mmCIF file of C-alpha atoms and ligand atoms in Angstrom:
data_model
loop_
_atom_site.group_PDB
_atom_site.id
_atom_site.type_symbol
_atom_site.label_atom_id
_atom_site.label_comp_id
_atom_site.label_asym_id
_atom_site.label_seq_id
_atom_site.Cartn_x
_atom_site.Cartn_y
_atom_site.Cartn_z
ATOM 1 C CA UNK Z 30 0.000 0.000 0.000
ATOM 2 C CA UNK Z 31 2.899 2.383 0.682
ATOM 3 C CA UNK Z 32 5.678 0.284 -0.872
ATOM 4 C CA UNK Z 33 7.927 2.553 -2.923
ATOM 5 C CA UNK Z 34 6.191 5.698 -1.702
ATOM 6 C CA UNK Z 35 8.080 8.409 0.194
ATOM 7 C CA UNK Z 36 7.022 9.192 3.731
ATOM 8 C CA UNK Z 37 8.372 12.234 5.558
ATOM 9 C CA UNK Z 38 7.943 12.179 9.330
ATOM 10 C CA UNK Z 39 8.904 15.316 11.251
ATOM 11 C CA UNK Z 40 10.322 14.800 14.724
ATOM 12 C CA UNK Z 41 11.227 11.180 14.009
ATOM 13 C CA UNK Z 42 14.513 10.948 15.883
ATOM 14 C CA UNK Z 43 12.570 9.940 19.002
ATOM 15 C CA UNK Z 44 9.307 8.623 20.415
ATOM 16 C CA UNK Z 45 6.131 8.515 18.314
ATOM 17 C CA UNK Z 46 7.794 9.831 15.148
ATOM 18 C CA UNK Z 47 10.445 7.121 15.223
ATOM 19 C CA UNK Z 48 7.756 4.477 15.789
ATOM 20 C CA UNK Z 49 5.787 5.791 12.803
ATOM 21 C CA UNK Z 50 8.933 5.801 10.626
ATOM 22 C CA UNK Z 51 9.604 2.156 11.556
ATOM 23 C CA UNK Z 52 6.031 1.078 10.754
ATOM 24 C CA UNK Z 53 6.188 2.679 7.284
ATOM 25 C CA UNK Z 54 9.719 1.391 6.601
ATOM 26 C CA UNK Z 55 8.529 -2.117 7.449
ATOM 27 C CA UNK Z 56 5.932 -1.708 4.662
ATOM 28 C CA UNK Z 57 8.620 -0.816 2.117
ATOM 29 C CA UNK Z 58 8.285 2.993 2.072
ATOM 30 C CA UNK Z 59 11.312 5.236 1.708
ATOM 31 C CA UNK Z 60 11.591 7.457 4.751
ATOM 32 C CA UNK Z 61 12.710 10.994 5.495
ATOM 33 C CA UNK Z 62 13.585 11.239 9.154
ATOM 34 C CA UNK Z 63 13.865 14.603 10.862
ATOM 35 C CA UNK Z 64 14.488 15.972 14.318
ATOM 36 C CA UNK Z 65 17.196 16.903 16.771
ATOM 37 C CA UNK Z 66 19.632 14.771 18.738
ATOM 38 C CA UNK Z 67 23.084 13.250 18.746
ATOM 39 C CA UNK Z 68 24.391 13.042 15.166
ATOM 40 C CA UNK Z 69 25.973 9.607 15.593
ATOM 41 C CA UNK Z 70 22.824 8.150 17.190
ATOM 42 C CA UNK Z 71 20.658 9.586 14.386
ATOM 43 C CA UNK Z 72 22.958 8.165 11.699
ATOM 44 C CA UNK Z 73 22.827 4.762 13.440
ATOM 45 C CA UNK Z 74 19.028 4.870 13.412
ATOM 46 C CA UNK Z 75 18.905 5.960 9.765
ATOM 47 C CA UNK Z 76 21.280 3.196 8.667
ATOM 48 C CA UNK Z 77 19.384 0.658 10.781
ATOM 49 C CA UNK Z 78 16.107 1.547 8.993
ATOM 50 C CA UNK Z 79 17.785 0.898 5.639
ATOM 51 C CA UNK Z 80 19.364 -2.369 6.764
ATOM 52 C CA UNK Z 81 16.372 -3.813 8.599
ATOM 53 C CA UNK Z 82 13.772 -2.974 5.987
ATOM 54 C CA UNK Z 83 15.692 -2.742 2.690
ATOM 55 C CA UNK Z 84 14.445 0.785 1.996
ATOM 56 C CA UNK Z 85 16.139 4.165 1.603
ATOM 57 C CA UNK Z 86 16.177 6.546 4.534
ATOM 58 C CA UNK Z 87 17.293 10.163 4.366
ATOM 59 C CA UNK Z 88 17.949 12.355 7.408
ATOM 60 C CA UNK Z 89 17.262 16.083 7.318
ATOM 61 C CA UNK Z 90 17.787 18.174 10.455
ATOM 62 C CA UNK Z 91 15.348 20.963 9.478
ATOM 63 C CA UNK Z 92 14.037 23.059 12.354
ATOM 64 C CA UNK Z 93 10.347 22.659 11.546
ATOM 65 C CA UNK Z 94 9.319 25.709 13.551
ATOM 66 C CA UNK Z 95 10.495 27.759 10.552
ATOM 67 C CA UNK Z 96 9.196 27.820 6.967
ATOM 68 C CA UNK Z 97 12.472 27.917 4.962
ATOM 69 C CA UNK Z 98 14.041 24.745 6.431
ATOM 70 C CA UNK Z 99 10.826 22.750 5.933
ATOM 71 C CA UNK Z 100 10.424 23.924 2.357
ATOM 72 C CA UNK Z 101 14.065 22.997 1.685
ATOM 73 C CA UNK Z 102 13.604 19.568 3.323
ATOM 74 C CA UNK Z 103 10.543 18.746 1.190
ATOM 75 C CA UNK Z 104 12.311 19.923 -1.983
ATOM 76 C CA UNK Z 105 15.397 17.842 -1.074
ATOM 77 C CA UNK Z 106 13.239 14.747 -0.506
ATOM 78 C CA UNK Z 107 11.429 15.298 -3.827
ATOM 79 C CA UNK Z 108 14.812 15.562 -5.581
ATOM 80 C CA UNK Z 109 16.204 12.421 -3.868
ATOM 81 C CA UNK Z 110 13.125 10.202 -4.056
ATOM 82 C CA UNK Z 111 11.022 11.782 -6.816
ATOM 83 C CA UNK Z 112 8.065 12.576 -4.566
ATOM 84 C CA UNK Z 113 6.831 13.157 -1.040
ATOM 85 C CA UNK Z 114 3.617 11.141 -0.868
ATOM 86 C CA UNK Z 115 2.916 11.138 2.850
ATOM 87 C CA UNK Z 116 3.752 13.881 5.338
ATOM 88 C CA UNK Z 117 3.383 13.166 9.011
ATOM 89 C CA UNK Z 118 3.532 16.446 10.921
ATOM 90 C CA UNK Z 119 4.605 15.008 14.256
ATOM 91 C CA UNK Z 120 7.325 17.167 15.845
ATOM 92 C CA UNK Z 121 6.175 18.653 19.109
ATOM 93 C CA UNK Z 122 7.348 20.075 22.419
ATOM 94 C CA UNK Z 123 5.721 20.632 25.782
ATOM 95 C CA UNK Z 124 6.027 23.026 28.722
ATOM 96 C CA UNK Z 125 3.832 23.030 31.817
ATOM 97 C CA UNK Z 126 3.027 26.157 33.878
ATOM 98 C CA UNK Z 127 -0.047 28.171 34.766
ATOM 99 C CA UNK Z 128 -0.892 31.030 32.394
ATOM 100 C CA UNK Z 129 0.324 33.808 34.733
ATOM 101 C CA UNK Z 130 3.715 32.109 35.027
ATOM 102 C CA UNK Z 131 3.964 30.825 31.453
ATOM 103 C CA UNK Z 132 7.246 32.084 29.902
ATOM 104 C CA UNK Z 133 6.484 34.117 26.764
ATOM 105 C CA UNK Z 134 9.283 32.504 24.788
ATOM 106 C CA UNK Z 135 7.869 29.038 25.603
ATOM 107 C CA UNK Z 136 4.460 30.098 24.305
ATOM 108 C CA UNK Z 137 6.030 31.238 21.011
ATOM 109 C CA UNK Z 138 8.160 28.089 20.695
ATOM 110 C CA UNK Z 139 5.245 25.713 21.331
ATOM 111 C CA UNK Z 140 2.951 27.513 18.877
ATOM 112 C CA UNK Z 141 5.729 27.492 16.248
ATOM 113 C CA UNK Z 142 6.723 23.837 16.688
ATOM 114 C CA UNK Z 143 3.333 22.268 17.397
ATOM 115 C CA UNK Z 144 1.083 24.364 15.132
ATOM 116 C CA UNK Z 145 2.935 26.488 12.559
ATOM 117 C CA UNK Z 146 5.154 23.516 11.630
ATOM 118 C CA UNK Z 147 2.082 21.488 10.611
ATOM 119 C CA UNK Z 148 0.954 24.402 8.406
ATOM 120 C CA UNK Z 149 4.467 24.684 6.896
ATOM 121 C CA UNK Z 150 4.737 20.916 6.271
ATOM 122 C CA UNK Z 151 1.330 20.831 4.623
ATOM 123 C CA UNK Z 152 2.003 23.947 2.544
ATOM 124 C CA UNK Z 153 5.319 22.588 1.270
ATOM 125 C CA UNK Z 154 4.011 19.114 0.368
ATOM 126 C CA UNK Z 155 0.607 19.878 -1.186
ATOM 127 C CA UNK Z 156 1.770 21.161 -4.617
ATOM 128 C CA UNK Z 157 3.568 17.866 -5.397
ATOM 129 C CA UNK Z 158 0.681 15.785 -4.061
ATOM 130 C CA UNK Z 159 -1.797 17.733 -6.198
ATOM 131 C CA UNK Z 160 0.371 17.214 -9.273
ATOM 132 C CA UNK Z 161 0.457 13.453 -8.680
ATOM 133 C CA UNK Z 162 -3.209 13.207 -7.632
ATOM 134 C CA UNK Z 163 -2.470 11.312 -4.428
ATOM 135 C CA UNK Z 164 -1.272 12.299 -0.991
ATOM 136 C CA UNK Z 165 -1.709 11.856 2.719
ATOM 137 C CA UNK Z 166 -1.170 14.551 5.338
ATOM 138 C CA UNK Z 167 -1.314 13.147 8.852
ATOM 139 C CA UNK Z 168 -1.092 15.606 11.721
ATOM 140 C CA UNK Z 169 -0.184 14.210 15.107
ATOM 141 C CA UNK Z 170 -2.432 16.288 17.350
ATOM 142 C CA UNK Z 171 -3.375 14.991 20.820
ATOM 143 C CA UNK Z 172 -6.249 14.304 23.179
ATOM 144 C CA UNK Z 173 -5.309 17.884 24.070
ATOM 145 C CA UNK Z 174 -6.636 18.893 20.651
ATOM 146 C CA UNK Z 175 -10.093 17.924 21.933
ATOM 147 C CA UNK Z 176 -10.028 18.734 25.651
ATOM 148 C CA UNK Z 177 -7.916 20.891 27.957
ATOM 149 C CA UNK Z 178 -5.732 20.312 30.983
ATOM 150 C CA UNK Z 179 -4.570 22.914 33.498
ATOM 151 C CA UNK Z 180 -1.006 24.094 33.016
ATOM 152 C CA UNK Z 181 -0.871 23.368 29.287
ATOM 153 C CA UNK Z 182 -2.241 26.564 27.700
ATOM 154 C CA UNK Z 183 0.214 26.718 24.797
ATOM 155 C CA UNK Z 184 0.115 22.998 24.042
ATOM 156 C CA UNK Z 185 -3.682 22.766 24.209
ATOM 157 C CA UNK Z 186 -4.118 25.925 22.106
ATOM 158 C CA UNK Z 187 -1.662 24.623 19.506
ATOM 159 C CA UNK Z 188 -3.249 21.159 19.336
ATOM 160 C CA UNK Z 189 -6.777 22.595 19.022
ATOM 161 C CA UNK Z 190 -5.315 24.738 16.238
ATOM 162 C CA UNK Z 191 -3.934 21.639 14.515
ATOM 163 C CA UNK Z 192 -7.468 20.211 14.343
ATOM 164 C CA UNK Z 193 -8.724 23.451 12.767
ATOM 165 C CA UNK Z 194 -5.886 23.392 10.248
ATOM 166 C CA UNK Z 195 -6.652 19.745 9.465
ATOM 167 C CA UNK Z 196 -10.291 20.570 8.660
ATOM 168 C CA UNK Z 197 -9.414 23.486 6.376
ATOM 169 C CA UNK Z 198 -6.714 21.500 4.538
ATOM 170 C CA UNK Z 199 -9.183 18.621 4.073
ATOM 171 C CA UNK Z 200 -11.787 20.979 2.574
ATOM 172 C CA UNK Z 201 -9.258 22.583 0.244
ATOM 173 C CA UNK Z 202 -8.091 19.162 -1.060
ATOM 174 C CA UNK Z 203 -11.387 17.237 -1.047
ATOM 175 C CA UNK Z 204 -11.792 15.054 -4.136
ATOM 176 C CA UNK Z 205 -8.184 15.441 -5.296
ATOM 177 C CA UNK Z 206 -6.852 12.102 -4.049
ATOM 178 C CA UNK Z 207 -5.343 13.826 -1.032
ATOM 179 C CA UNK Z 208 -6.659 13.326 2.485
ATOM 180 C CA UNK Z 209 -5.736 15.286 5.600
ATOM 181 C CA UNK Z 210 -6.418 13.864 9.037
ATOM 182 C CA UNK Z 211 -5.311 14.247 12.633
ATOM 183 C CA UNK Z 212 -4.411 11.509 15.088
ATOM 184 C CA UNK Z 213 -5.173 12.391 18.699
ATOM 185 C CA UNK Z 214 -3.110 10.181 21.022
ATOM 186 C CA UNK Z 215 -3.606 10.007 24.764
ATOM 187 C CA UNK Z 216 -0.567 9.112 26.879
ATOM 188 C CA UNK Z 217 2.212 7.405 24.934
ATOM 189 C CA UNK Z 218 5.373 6.603 26.897
ATOM 190 C CA UNK Z 219 8.026 8.655 25.117
ATOM 191 C CA UNK Z 220 10.775 11.041 26.333
ATOM 192 C CA UNK Z 221 8.223 13.913 26.192
ATOM 193 C CA UNK Z 222 5.962 12.151 28.710
ATOM 194 C CA UNK Z 223 8.759 10.548 30.726
ATOM 195 C CA UNK Z 224 9.938 14.078 31.567
ATOM 196 C CA UNK Z 225 6.467 15.017 32.849
ATOM 197 C CA UNK Z 226 6.359 11.828 34.944
ATOM 198 C CA UNK Z 227 9.808 12.522 36.403
ATOM 199 C CA UNK Z 228 8.868 16.184 37.146
ATOM 200 C CA UNK Z 229 5.650 15.088 38.894
ATOM 201 C CA UNK Z 230 7.497 12.410 40.900
ATOM 202 C CA UNK Z 231 10.056 14.989 42.061
ATOM 203 C CA UNK Z 232 7.383 17.619 42.866
ATOM 204 C CA UNK Z 233 5.265 15.199 44.889
ATOM 205 C CA UNK Z 234 8.134 13.202 46.424
ATOM 206 C CA UNK Z 235 6.804 9.902 45.028
ATOM 207 C CA UNK Z 236 8.392 7.157 42.958
ATOM 208 C CA UNK Z 237 8.435 7.338 39.158
ATOM 209 C CA UNK Z 238 6.260 4.208 39.088
ATOM 210 C CA UNK Z 239 3.672 5.856 41.383
ATOM 211 C CA UNK Z 240 3.760 9.047 39.282
ATOM 212 C CA UNK Z 241 3.216 6.966 36.144
ATOM 213 C CA UNK Z 242 0.157 5.308 37.690
ATOM 214 C CA UNK Z 243 -1.227 8.694 38.815
ATOM 215 C CA UNK Z 244 -0.767 10.115 35.322
ATOM 216 C CA UNK Z 245 -2.730 7.279 33.710
ATOM 217 C CA UNK Z 246 -5.383 7.157 36.428
ATOM 218 C CA UNK Z 247 -6.139 10.870 36.085
ATOM 219 C CA UNK Z 248 -6.822 10.778 32.313
ATOM 220 C CA UNK Z 249 -6.605 7.403 30.588
ATOM 221 C CA UNK Z 250 -9.308 4.896 31.683
ATOM 222 C CA UNK Z 251 -7.502 1.920 30.111
ATOM 223 C CA UNK Z 252 -4.644 2.605 32.558
ATOM 224 C CA UNK Z 253 -2.337 1.590 29.722
ATOM 225 C CA UNK Z 254 -0.082 3.675 27.532
ATOM 226 C CA UNK Z 255 -0.612 3.638 23.766
ATOM 227 C CA UNK Z 256 2.574 2.730 21.876
ATOM 228 C CA UNK Z 257 4.365 4.556 19.036
ATOM 229 C CA UNK Z 258 3.778 1.435 16.910
ATOM 230 C CA UNK Z 259 0.008 1.697 17.469
ATOM 231 C CA UNK Z 260 0.082 5.337 16.369
ATOM 232 C CA UNK Z 261 2.088 4.200 13.323
ATOM 233 C CA UNK Z 262 -0.503 1.505 12.615
ATOM 234 C CA UNK Z 263 -3.301 4.080 12.506
ATOM 235 C CA UNK Z 264 -1.208 6.351 10.267
ATOM 236 C CA UNK Z 265 -0.608 3.406 7.937
ATOM 237 C CA UNK Z 266 -4.341 2.652 7.816
ATOM 238 C CA UNK Z 267 -4.969 6.261 6.767
ATOM 239 C CA UNK Z 268 -2.803 5.552 3.704
ATOM 240 C CA UNK Z 269 -4.924 2.569 2.640
ATOM 241 C CA UNK Z 270 -7.727 2.569 0.069
ATOM 242 C CA UNK Z 271 -10.155 1.747 2.880
ATOM 243 C CA UNK Z 272 -9.395 5.179 4.340
ATOM 244 C CA UNK Z 273 -9.690 7.146 1.084
ATOM 245 C CA UNK Z 274 -12.925 8.863 2.227
ATOM 246 C CA UNK Z 275 -11.668 9.697 5.713
ATOM 247 C CA UNK Z 276 -10.613 13.329 5.586
ATOM 248 C CA UNK Z 277 -10.709 16.234 7.996
ATOM 249 C CA UNK Z 278 -11.160 13.845 10.902
ATOM 250 C CA UNK Z 279 -9.679 13.797 14.385
ATOM 251 C CA UNK Z 280 -8.993 10.124 15.244
ATOM 252 C CA UNK Z 281 -8.566 9.335 18.932
ATOM 253 C CA UNK Z 282 -6.218 6.633 20.165
ATOM 254 C CA UNK Z 283 -6.352 7.456 23.838
ATOM 255 C CA UNK Z 284 -7.526 4.510 25.957
ATOM 256 C CA UNK Z 285 -10.860 6.278 26.536
ATOM 257 C CA UNK Z 286 -9.442 9.649 27.704
ATOM 258 C CA UNK Z 287 -11.878 11.745 25.653
ATOM 259 C CA UNK Z 288 -14.826 9.362 26.074
ATOM 260 C CA UNK Z 289 -15.674 10.821 29.476
HETATM 261 P P1 NAD L 24 9.495 13.245 21.777
HETATM 262 O O1 NAD L 24 10.017 14.337 22.645
HETATM 263 O O2 NAD L 24 9.881 11.829 22.069
HETATM 264 O O3 NAD L 24 9.872 13.525 20.251
HETATM 265 C C1 NAD L 24 9.714 14.790 19.686
HETATM 266 C C2 NAD L 24 10.475 14.842 18.378
HETATM 267 O O4 NAD L 24 10.321 16.142 17.795
HETATM 268 C C3 NAD L 24 11.988 14.620 18.524
HETATM 269 O O5 NAD L 24 12.462 13.873 17.429
HETATM 270 C C4 NAD L 24 12.537 16.052 18.480
HETATM 271 O O6 NAD L 24 13.912 16.111 18.052
HETATM 272 C C5 NAD L 24 11.594 16.656 17.454
HETATM 273 N N1 NAD L 24 11.549 18.110 17.450
HETATM 274 C C6 NAD L 24 11.255 18.950 18.475
HETATM 275 N N2 NAD L 24 11.319 20.227 18.051
HETATM 276 C C7 NAD L 24 11.646 20.190 16.743
HETATM 277 C C8 NAD L 24 11.866 21.176 15.736
HETATM 278 N N3 NAD L 24 11.748 22.495 16.001
HETATM 279 N N4 NAD L 24 12.203 20.780 14.490
HETATM 280 C C9 NAD L 24 12.338 19.450 14.188
HETATM 281 N N5 NAD L 24 12.140 18.474 15.103
HETATM 282 C C10 NAD L 24 11.798 18.854 16.356
HETATM 283 O O7 NAD L 24 7.916 13.436 21.793
HETATM 284 P P2 NAD L 24 6.697 12.436 21.422
HETATM 285 O O8 NAD L 24 6.009 12.110 22.681
HETATM 286 O O9 NAD L 24 7.159 11.378 20.527
HETATM 287 O O10 NAD L 24 5.761 13.455 20.644
HETATM 288 C C11 NAD L 24 5.564 13.423 19.240
HETATM 289 C C12 NAD L 24 4.262 14.139 18.910
HETATM 290 O O11 NAD L 24 3.183 13.431 19.513
HETATM 291 C C13 NAD L 24 4.187 15.573 19.432
HETATM 292 O O12 NAD L 24 3.522 16.395 18.495
HETATM 293 C C14 NAD L 24 3.352 15.434 20.689
HETATM 294 O O13 NAD L 24 2.687 16.603 21.016
HETATM 295 C C15 NAD L 24 2.398 14.338 20.262
HETATM 296 N N6 NAD L 24 1.745 13.632 21.339
HETATM 297 C C16 NAD L 24 2.468 12.921 22.246
HETATM 298 C C17 NAD L 24 1.797 12.246 23.265
HETATM 299 C C18 NAD L 24 2.529 11.415 24.283
HETATM 300 O O14 NAD L 24 1.876 10.957 25.231
HETATM 301 N N7 NAD L 24 3.802 11.153 24.146
HETATM 302 C C19 NAD L 24 0.421 12.320 23.364
HETATM 303 C C20 NAD L 24 -0.290 13.079 22.425
HETATM 304 C C21 NAD L 24 0.387 13.725 21.417
#
């Protein structure tokens, strides 16, 4: 279904993005990985994708909070692979503080990385997708695109914005062979969430294990984390013919978080 296609996943040097990249590579797609981190570790991961799955993987370190690097990354991928067929706008950051104490630079950074980047990625990839008459834009939003939580003003605002962007992009591309959807994960155990668990454990003077249980109990009725591979599985489904009429939709994968 995606064999031989090119899939660009922003923020795929870690966590959910890396899981999504692995799921698509396993199906024979060429992959563009992106994100920050240790250069040697990233190269090891890139080479491992190629070796394990017999595909081509390209790394581009574009800072997706800015337009020019994303545009250049998409153009580079189109030159190398001939097309960018699937864009997964996944890169994201978090910061937790009440509104009165929320650092202004953190607000700007979260809006740029979690919301503007999805607009930039979509804007850069759509012309090629339109030309070829097929494309998938998959925005990794969050349960926080549907409901709020105290302390997360910037993140919740950005993720609600991602759902709005998803709807508009779906309307503008309806009937063209392109679909645009948003995946809304609940808790997935990645470095982004592990930091929140560690911060809560330290603040409350409890063990990391107890903080992990508290985190799930507060929001996620299944009391189980979703996995990056499960998020990748849903993204892969969105690339199938069965999903061709799903567009503009927020798809929850949150253990029941937003059911209550
Ligand atoms: P993570 O911290 O493990 O990974 C984030 C990735 O984004 C990394 O590869 C990082 O290098 C990259 N990144 C950050 N800023 C970037 C920038 N400016 N340019 C390019 N790359 C950048 O986080 P994660 O938990 O895997 O989160 C991935 C996405 O899933 C985010 O959008 C996040 O909001 C969303 N999400 C996560 C959870 C969860 O529970 N982990 C739940 C819902 C939604």
